[in-house]
mmCIF file of C-alpha atoms and ligand atoms in Angstrom:
data_model
loop_
_atom_site.group_PDB
_atom_site.id
_atom_site.type_symbol
_atom_site.label_atom_id
_atom_site.label_comp_id
_atom_site.label_asym_id
_atom_site.label_seq_id
_atom_site.Cartn_x
_atom_site.Cartn_y
_atom_site.Cartn_z
ATOM 1 C CA MET L 1 19.352 -12.590 -13.721
ATOM 2 C CA LYS L 2 17.916 -9.144 -12.919
ATOM 3 C CA LYS L 3 17.997 -7.365 -9.581
ATOM 4 C CA LEU L 4 14.831 -5.610 -8.453
ATOM 5 C CA LEU L 5 14.706 -2.942 -5.772
ATOM 6 C CA ILE L 6 11.317 -2.648 -4.057
ATOM 7 C CA ILE L 7 10.769 0.655 -2.254
ATOM 8 C CA ASN L 8 7.693 0.950 -0.023
ATOM 9 C CA ALA L 9 6.739 4.469 1.092
ATOM 10 C CA SER L 10 3.380 4.135 2.869
ATOM 11 C CA VAL L 11 3.335 4.916 6.592
ATOM 12 C CA ARG L 12 0.622 2.251 6.860
ATOM 13 C CA GLY L 13 1.566 -1.369 7.292
ATOM 14 C CA GLU L 14 -0.953 -4.137 6.651
ATOM 15 C CA ARG L 15 -3.744 -1.717 5.667
ATOM 16 C CA SER L 16 -1.661 -0.165 2.895
ATOM 17 C CA TYR L 17 -2.882 -0.601 -0.661
ATOM 18 C CA SER L 18 0.376 0.535 -2.277
ATOM 19 C CA ARG L 19 2.110 -2.276 -0.332
ATOM 20 C CA MET L 20 -0.562 -4.649 -1.624
ATOM 21 C CA LEU L 21 0.376 -3.556 -5.157
ATOM 22 C CA THR L 22 4.119 -4.070 -4.640
ATOM 23 C CA GLN L 23 3.451 -7.522 -3.134
ATOM 24 C CA LEU L 24 1.270 -8.455 -6.097
ATOM 25 C CA PHE L 25 4.028 -7.208 -8.404
ATOM 26 C CA ILE L 26 6.626 -9.368 -6.588
ATOM 27 C CA ASP L 27 4.430 -12.492 -6.660
ATOM 28 C CA ASN L 28 3.711 -12.074 -10.366
ATOM 29 C CA TRP L 29 7.345 -11.326 -11.241
ATOM 30 C CA LYS L 30 8.635 -14.297 -9.207
ATOM 31 C CA SER L 31 6.306 -16.663 -11.037
ATOM 32 C CA ARG L 32 7.673 -15.444 -14.391
ATOM 33 C CA TYR L 33 11.353 -14.940 -13.530
ATOM 34 C CA PRO L 34 12.202 -17.200 -10.572
ATOM 35 C CA GLU L 35 15.938 -16.556 -10.997
ATOM 36 C CA ASP L 36 15.587 -12.784 -10.384
ATOM 37 C CA ARG L 37 16.555 -11.262 -7.047
ATOM 38 C CA PHE L 38 14.681 -8.773 -4.844
ATOM 39 C CA THR L 39 15.882 -6.222 -2.299
ATOM 40 C CA LEU L 40 13.383 -4.448 -0.051
ATOM 41 C CA ARG L 41 14.059 -0.840 0.951
ATOM 42 C CA GLU L 42 11.617 0.364 3.611
ATOM 43 C CA ILE L 43 11.130 4.136 3.639
ATOM 44 C CA GLY L 44 7.630 4.488 5.106
ATOM 45 C CA LEU L 45 7.793 2.542 8.366
ATOM 46 C CA GLU L 46 11.459 3.412 8.910
ATOM 47 C CA VAL L 47 12.679 6.978 9.162
ATOM 48 C CA ILE L 48 14.807 8.271 6.304
ATOM 49 C CA PRO L 49 16.796 11.177 7.720
ATOM 50 C CA ALA L 50 16.288 14.587 6.140
ATOM 51 C CA ILE L 51 19.448 16.012 4.611
ATOM 52 C CA ASP L 52 21.141 18.644 6.770
ATOM 53 C CA GLU L 53 23.949 21.195 6.620
ATOM 54 C CA LYS L 54 26.712 18.604 7.090
ATOM 55 C CA TRP L 55 25.228 16.456 4.330
ATOM 56 C CA ILE L 56 25.117 19.385 1.919
ATOM 57 C CA ALA L 57 28.652 20.490 2.790
ATOM 58 C CA GLY L 58 29.905 16.965 2.013
ATOM 59 C CA ALA L 59 27.840 16.300 -1.117
ATOM 60 C CA PHE L 60 29.174 19.311 -3.014
ATOM 61 C CA LEU L 61 32.866 18.643 -2.304
ATOM 62 C CA LYS L 62 35.104 16.600 -4.592
ATOM 63 C CA SER L 63 35.964 13.198 -3.036
ATOM 64 C CA GLU L 64 39.573 14.224 -2.394
ATOM 65 C CA ASP L 65 38.396 17.312 -0.463
ATOM 66 C CA LYS L 66 35.960 15.488 1.817
ATOM 67 C CA ASN L 67 37.129 15.186 5.436
ATOM 68 C CA ALA L 68 36.035 12.493 7.904
ATOM 69 C CA GLU L 69 33.021 14.541 9.051
ATOM 70 C CA ASN L 70 31.831 15.090 5.467
ATOM 71 C CA GLN L 71 32.206 11.401 4.726
ATOM 72 C CA ALA L 72 30.307 10.386 7.864
ATOM 73 C CA ALA L 73 27.410 12.700 6.950
ATOM 74 C CA LEU L 74 27.102 10.983 3.569
ATOM 75 C CA GLN L 75 27.426 7.385 4.706
ATOM 76 C CA PHE L 76 23.720 6.486 4.513
ATOM 77 C CA SER L 77 23.297 8.404 1.263
ATOM 78 C CA ASN L 78 26.237 6.464 -0.221
ATOM 79 C CA GLU L 79 24.544 3.207 0.758
ATOM 80 C CA LEU L 80 21.270 4.240 -0.932
ATOM 81 C CA VAL L 81 23.052 5.448 -4.086
ATOM 82 C CA ARG L 82 25.081 2.217 -4.297
ATOM 83 C CA GLU L 83 21.850 0.259 -3.975
ATOM 84 C CA LEU L 84 20.264 2.166 -6.885
ATOM 85 C CA LYS L 85 23.334 1.614 -9.059
ATOM 86 C CA GLU L 86 23.419 -2.108 -8.271
ATOM 87 C CA HIS L 87 19.796 -2.793 -9.245
ATOM 88 C CA ASP L 88 18.263 -3.026 -12.724
ATOM 89 C CA ILE L 89 14.586 -2.451 -11.945
ATOM 90 C CA TYR L 90 13.044 -0.133 -9.360
ATOM 91 C CA VAL L 91 9.515 -0.677 -8.045
ATOM 92 C CA ILE L 92 8.178 2.186 -5.951
ATOM 93 C CA GLY L 93 4.981 1.649 -3.979
ATOM 94 C CA THR L 94 3.663 4.982 -2.790
ATOM 95 C CA PRO L 95 0.504 6.690 -1.576
ATOM 96 C CA MET L 96 -0.566 10.153 -2.650
ATOM 97 C CA TYR L 97 -0.432 12.438 0.387
ATOM 98 C CA ASN L 98 -1.736 15.965 -0.086
ATOM 99 C CA TRP L 99 -1.471 15.641 -3.867
ATOM 100 C CA SER L 100 2.188 14.740 -3.557
ATOM 101 C CA ILE L 101 4.420 12.053 -2.042
ATOM 102 C CA PRO L 102 4.991 11.009 1.601
ATOM 103 C CA SER L 103 7.765 12.922 3.369
ATOM 104 C CA GLY L 104 9.837 9.718 3.720
ATOM 105 C CA LEU L 105 9.940 9.374 -0.053
ATOM 106 C CA LYS L 106 10.941 13.036 -0.407
ATOM 107 C CA SER L 107 13.756 12.493 2.128
ATOM 108 C CA TYR L 108 14.819 9.403 0.168
ATOM 109 C CA ILE L 109 14.944 11.431 -3.071
ATOM 110 C CA ASP L 110 16.985 14.154 -1.342
ATOM 111 C CA GLN L 111 19.400 11.443 -0.137
ATOM 112 C CA VAL L 112 19.913 9.893 -3.595
ATOM 113 C CA MET L 113 19.841 13.009 -5.792
ATOM 114 C CA ARG L 114 23.639 13.306 -5.598
ATOM 115 C CA ILE L 115 25.710 15.490 -7.890
ATOM 116 C CA ASN L 116 28.290 13.493 -9.888
ATOM 117 C CA GLU L 117 26.819 10.260 -8.500
ATOM 118 C CA THR L 118 23.263 10.059 -9.859
ATOM 119 C CA TRP L 119 23.273 13.245 -12.009
ATOM 120 C CA LYS L 120 25.639 15.948 -13.234
ATOM 121 C CA PHE L 121 25.709 19.206 -15.165
ATOM 122 C CA ARG L 122 26.629 18.515 -18.791
ATOM 123 C CA SER L 123 29.064 21.427 -18.940
ATOM 124 C CA GLY L 124 30.214 21.145 -15.328
ATOM 125 C CA LYS L 125 28.420 24.427 -14.570
ATOM 126 C CA PRO L 126 24.849 25.118 -13.425
ATOM 127 C CA ASP L 127 23.268 25.931 -16.781
ATOM 128 C CA GLY L 128 20.064 23.882 -16.669
ATOM 129 C CA ASP L 129 21.518 21.087 -18.789
ATOM 130 C CA TYR L 130 21.553 17.893 -16.749
ATOM 131 C CA ILE L 131 22.739 14.376 -17.412
ATOM 132 C CA GLY L 132 21.302 11.467 -15.454
ATOM 133 C CA LEU L 133 23.846 8.877 -14.380
ATOM 134 C CA LEU L 134 21.557 5.935 -13.594
ATOM 135 C CA GLU L 135 21.660 4.240 -16.970
ATOM 136 C CA ASN L 136 19.676 1.310 -18.372
ATOM 137 C CA LYS L 137 17.210 1.220 -15.510
ATOM 138 C CA LYS L 138 13.513 0.431 -15.623
ATOM 139 C CA MET L 139 11.070 1.813 -13.055
ATOM 140 C CA TYR L 140 7.523 0.903 -12.058
ATOM 141 C CA ILE L 141 5.565 3.403 -9.969
ATOM 142 C CA LEU L 142 2.719 1.657 -8.143
ATOM 143 C CA SER L 143 0.611 4.333 -6.556
ATOM 144 C CA SER L 144 -2.470 4.396 -4.389
ATOM 145 C CA ARG L 145 -4.809 7.394 -4.133
ATOM 146 C CA GLY L 146 -8.076 8.261 -2.413
ATOM 147 C CA ASP L 147 -9.553 10.223 -5.290
ATOM 148 C CA THR L 148 -9.293 9.818 -9.041
ATOM 149 C CA GLY L 149 -8.958 11.781 -12.307
ATOM 150 C CA TYR L 150 -5.224 12.500 -11.966
ATOM 151 C CA GLY L 151 -4.248 11.040 -15.361
ATOM 152 C CA LYS L 152 -3.318 12.845 -18.582
ATOM 153 C CA HIS L 153 -6.119 15.165 -19.777
ATOM 154 C CA GLU L 154 -8.282 14.171 -16.794
ATOM 155 C CA LYS L 155 -9.946 16.756 -14.571
ATOM 156 C CA ASN L 156 -7.473 16.550 -11.652
ATOM 157 C CA GLU L 157 -4.307 16.260 -13.772
ATOM 158 C CA SER L 158 -3.003 19.623 -12.497
ATOM 159 C CA MET L 159 -3.281 18.369 -8.878
ATOM 160 C CA ASN L 160 -0.993 15.404 -9.475
ATOM 161 C CA PHE L 161 2.378 16.197 -7.919
ATOM 162 C CA GLN L 162 2.831 12.523 -7.059
ATOM 163 C CA THR L 163 3.462 10.329 -10.125
ATOM 164 C CA SER L 164 4.373 13.322 -12.311
ATOM 165 C CA TYR L 165 7.018 14.444 -9.797
ATOM 166 C CA LEU L 166 8.458 10.938 -9.398
ATOM 167 C CA GLN L 167 8.662 10.509 -13.149
ATOM 168 C CA PHE L 168 10.388 13.884 -13.480
ATOM 169 C CA VAL L 169 12.901 13.511 -10.656
ATOM 170 C CA PHE L 170 13.957 9.945 -11.514
ATOM 171 C CA GLY L 171 14.145 11.082 -15.158
ATOM 172 C CA MET L 172 16.688 13.699 -14.040
ATOM 173 C CA MET L 173 18.747 10.820 -12.624
ATOM 174 C CA GLY L 174 18.571 9.046 -15.999
ATOM 175 C CA VAL L 175 15.628 6.710 -15.419
ATOM 176 C CA LYS L 176 13.591 7.250 -18.571
ATOM 177 C CA ASP L 177 11.795 3.916 -18.928
ATOM 178 C CA VAL L 178 8.966 4.361 -16.437
ATOM 179 C CA SER L 179 5.586 2.622 -16.159
ATOM 180 C CA THR L 180 3.020 4.152 -13.843
ATOM 181 C CA ILE L 181 0.124 2.133 -12.460
ATOM 182 C CA SER L 182 -2.300 3.817 -10.078
ATOM 183 C CA LEU L 183 -5.003 2.386 -7.880
ATOM 184 C CA ASP L 184 -7.592 5.150 -7.433
ATOM 185 C CA ASN L 185 -10.815 5.613 -5.446
ATOM 186 C CA GLU L 186 -9.612 4.217 -2.109
ATOM 187 C CA GLU L 187 -11.540 6.945 -0.273
ATOM 188 C CA PHE L 188 -14.862 6.009 -1.922
ATOM 189 C CA GLY L 189 -14.680 2.326 -1.007
ATOM 190 C CA GLY L 190 -17.528 -0.003 -2.015
ATOM 191 C CA GLU L 191 -18.209 -1.081 -5.552
ATOM 192 C CA ILE L 192 -16.314 1.724 -7.235
ATOM 193 C CA PHE L 193 -13.084 0.865 -5.370
ATOM 194 C CA GLU L 194 -13.596 -2.892 -5.942
ATOM 195 C CA LYS L 195 -13.792 -2.219 -9.687
ATOM 196 C CA SER L 196 -10.596 -0.108 -9.594
ATOM 197 C CA LYS L 197 -8.816 -2.869 -7.653
ATOM 198 C CA GLN L 198 -9.810 -5.601 -10.092
ATOM 199 C CA GLU L 199 -8.661 -3.484 -13.058
ATOM 200 C CA ILE L 200 -5.293 -2.643 -11.502
ATOM 201 C CA PHE L 201 -4.666 -6.219 -10.303
ATOM 202 C CA GLN L 202 -5.146 -7.368 -13.897
ATOM 203 C CA VAL L 203 -2.688 -4.755 -15.165
ATOM 204 C CA ILE L 204 -0.042 -5.810 -12.618
ATOM 205 C CA ASN L 205 -0.548 -9.506 -13.291
ATOM 206 C CA ALA L 206 0.014 -8.881 -17.001
ATOM 207 C CA ILE L 207 3.468 -7.290 -16.428
ATOM 208 C CA GLY L 208 6.531 -9.181 -17.555
HETATM 209 C C1 LIG S 1 -2.320 12.253 5.083
HETATM 210 C C2 LIG S 1 -3.091 11.796 3.876
HETATM 211 C C3 LIG S 1 -3.208 12.640 2.786
HETATM 212 C C4 LIG S 1 -3.887 12.195 1.641
HETATM 213 N N1 LIG S 1 -3.974 13.022 0.573
HETATM 214 C C5 LIG S 1 -4.621 12.611 -0.553
HETATM 215 C C6 LIG S 1 -4.699 13.452 -1.701
HETATM 216 O O1 LIG S 1 -4.207 14.567 -1.728
HETATM 217 N N2 LIG S 1 -5.337 12.968 -2.789
HETATM 218 C C7 LIG S 1 -5.883 11.728 -2.826
HETATM 219 O O2 LIG S 1 -6.424 11.340 -3.868
HETATM 220 N N3 LIG S 1 -5.805 10.907 -1.751
HETATM 221 C C8 LIG S 1 -5.192 11.316 -0.634
HETATM 222 N N4 LIG S 1 -5.100 10.488 0.452
HETATM 223 C C9 LIG S 1 -5.621 9.107 0.355
HETATM 224 C C10 LIG S 1 -4.472 8.132 0.123
HETATM 225 O O3 LIG S 1 -3.754 8.424 -1.047
HETATM 226 C C11 LIG S 1 -5.019 6.703 0.050
HETATM 227 O O4 LIG S 1 -5.647 6.389 1.289
HETATM 228 C C12 LIG S 1 -3.946 5.676 -0.259
HETATM 229 O O5 LIG S 1 -4.552 4.413 -0.409
HETATM 230 C C13 LIG S 1 -2.897 5.602 0.858
HETATM 231 O O6 LIG S 1 -1.888 4.673 0.500
HETATM 232 P P1 LIG S 1 -1.684 3.310 1.326
HETATM 233 O O7 LIG S 1 -3.005 2.570 1.218
HETATM 234 O O8 LIG S 1 -0.575 2.613 0.641
HETATM 235 O O9 LIG S 1 -1.364 3.680 2.739
HETATM 236 C C14 LIG S 1 -4.458 10.913 1.611
HETATM 237 C C15 LIG S 1 -4.327 10.075 2.733
HETATM 238 C C16 LIG S 1 -3.657 10.516 3.854
HETATM 239 C C17 LIG S 1 -3.530 9.596 5.048
#
């Protein structure tokens, strides 16, 4: 039995295409692996607090040196980190906003990028050599974008700070097995978007 963590980042509700992709993913996965379990983590319609000075003060102290205030500042972060550790497969549904990710997803990443919890320095010193601590995880990035051409060797590749950033930052936490599926052309609508949808739906339905 595997545990899947579904993370939805769009600030849109029913009109969101990235949510449509995560729902399609869930339906397909359930039909193949009915014994698997899902947890939903909402980070688009609910506010994920930005990290602040108290958070930073607490995160960089050893556990034995943390006082009650430091611990309180990290409580929500601890919950999110525990959730990541407890799940086997992460499914992130996210829009591209301004060539990058929604601010809620950035706040989420800031909350879970925790030294000695999800990553550490190999030598114990800041020397650019990092070890990710989330081991044996699989991640699916299901993204939705208005434009297109953001893939490898495509014309807008250099503008893609969305899937490339997510792949990089989760890689730093040890998540190396990542599949990225992107629904493009939402802004164009019509036939061109219909074609993109049908292609991506087929890709998602073939997962598993
Ligand atoms: C604030 C905002 C910024 C956006 N920026 C981009 C962008 O930089 N590149 C792009 O291709 N699409 C952009 N889009 C289009 C969205 O990526 C697209 O509408 C996507 O389907 C939104 O995800 P959702 O349907 O899950 O809400 C933007 C949309 C919004 C609302």
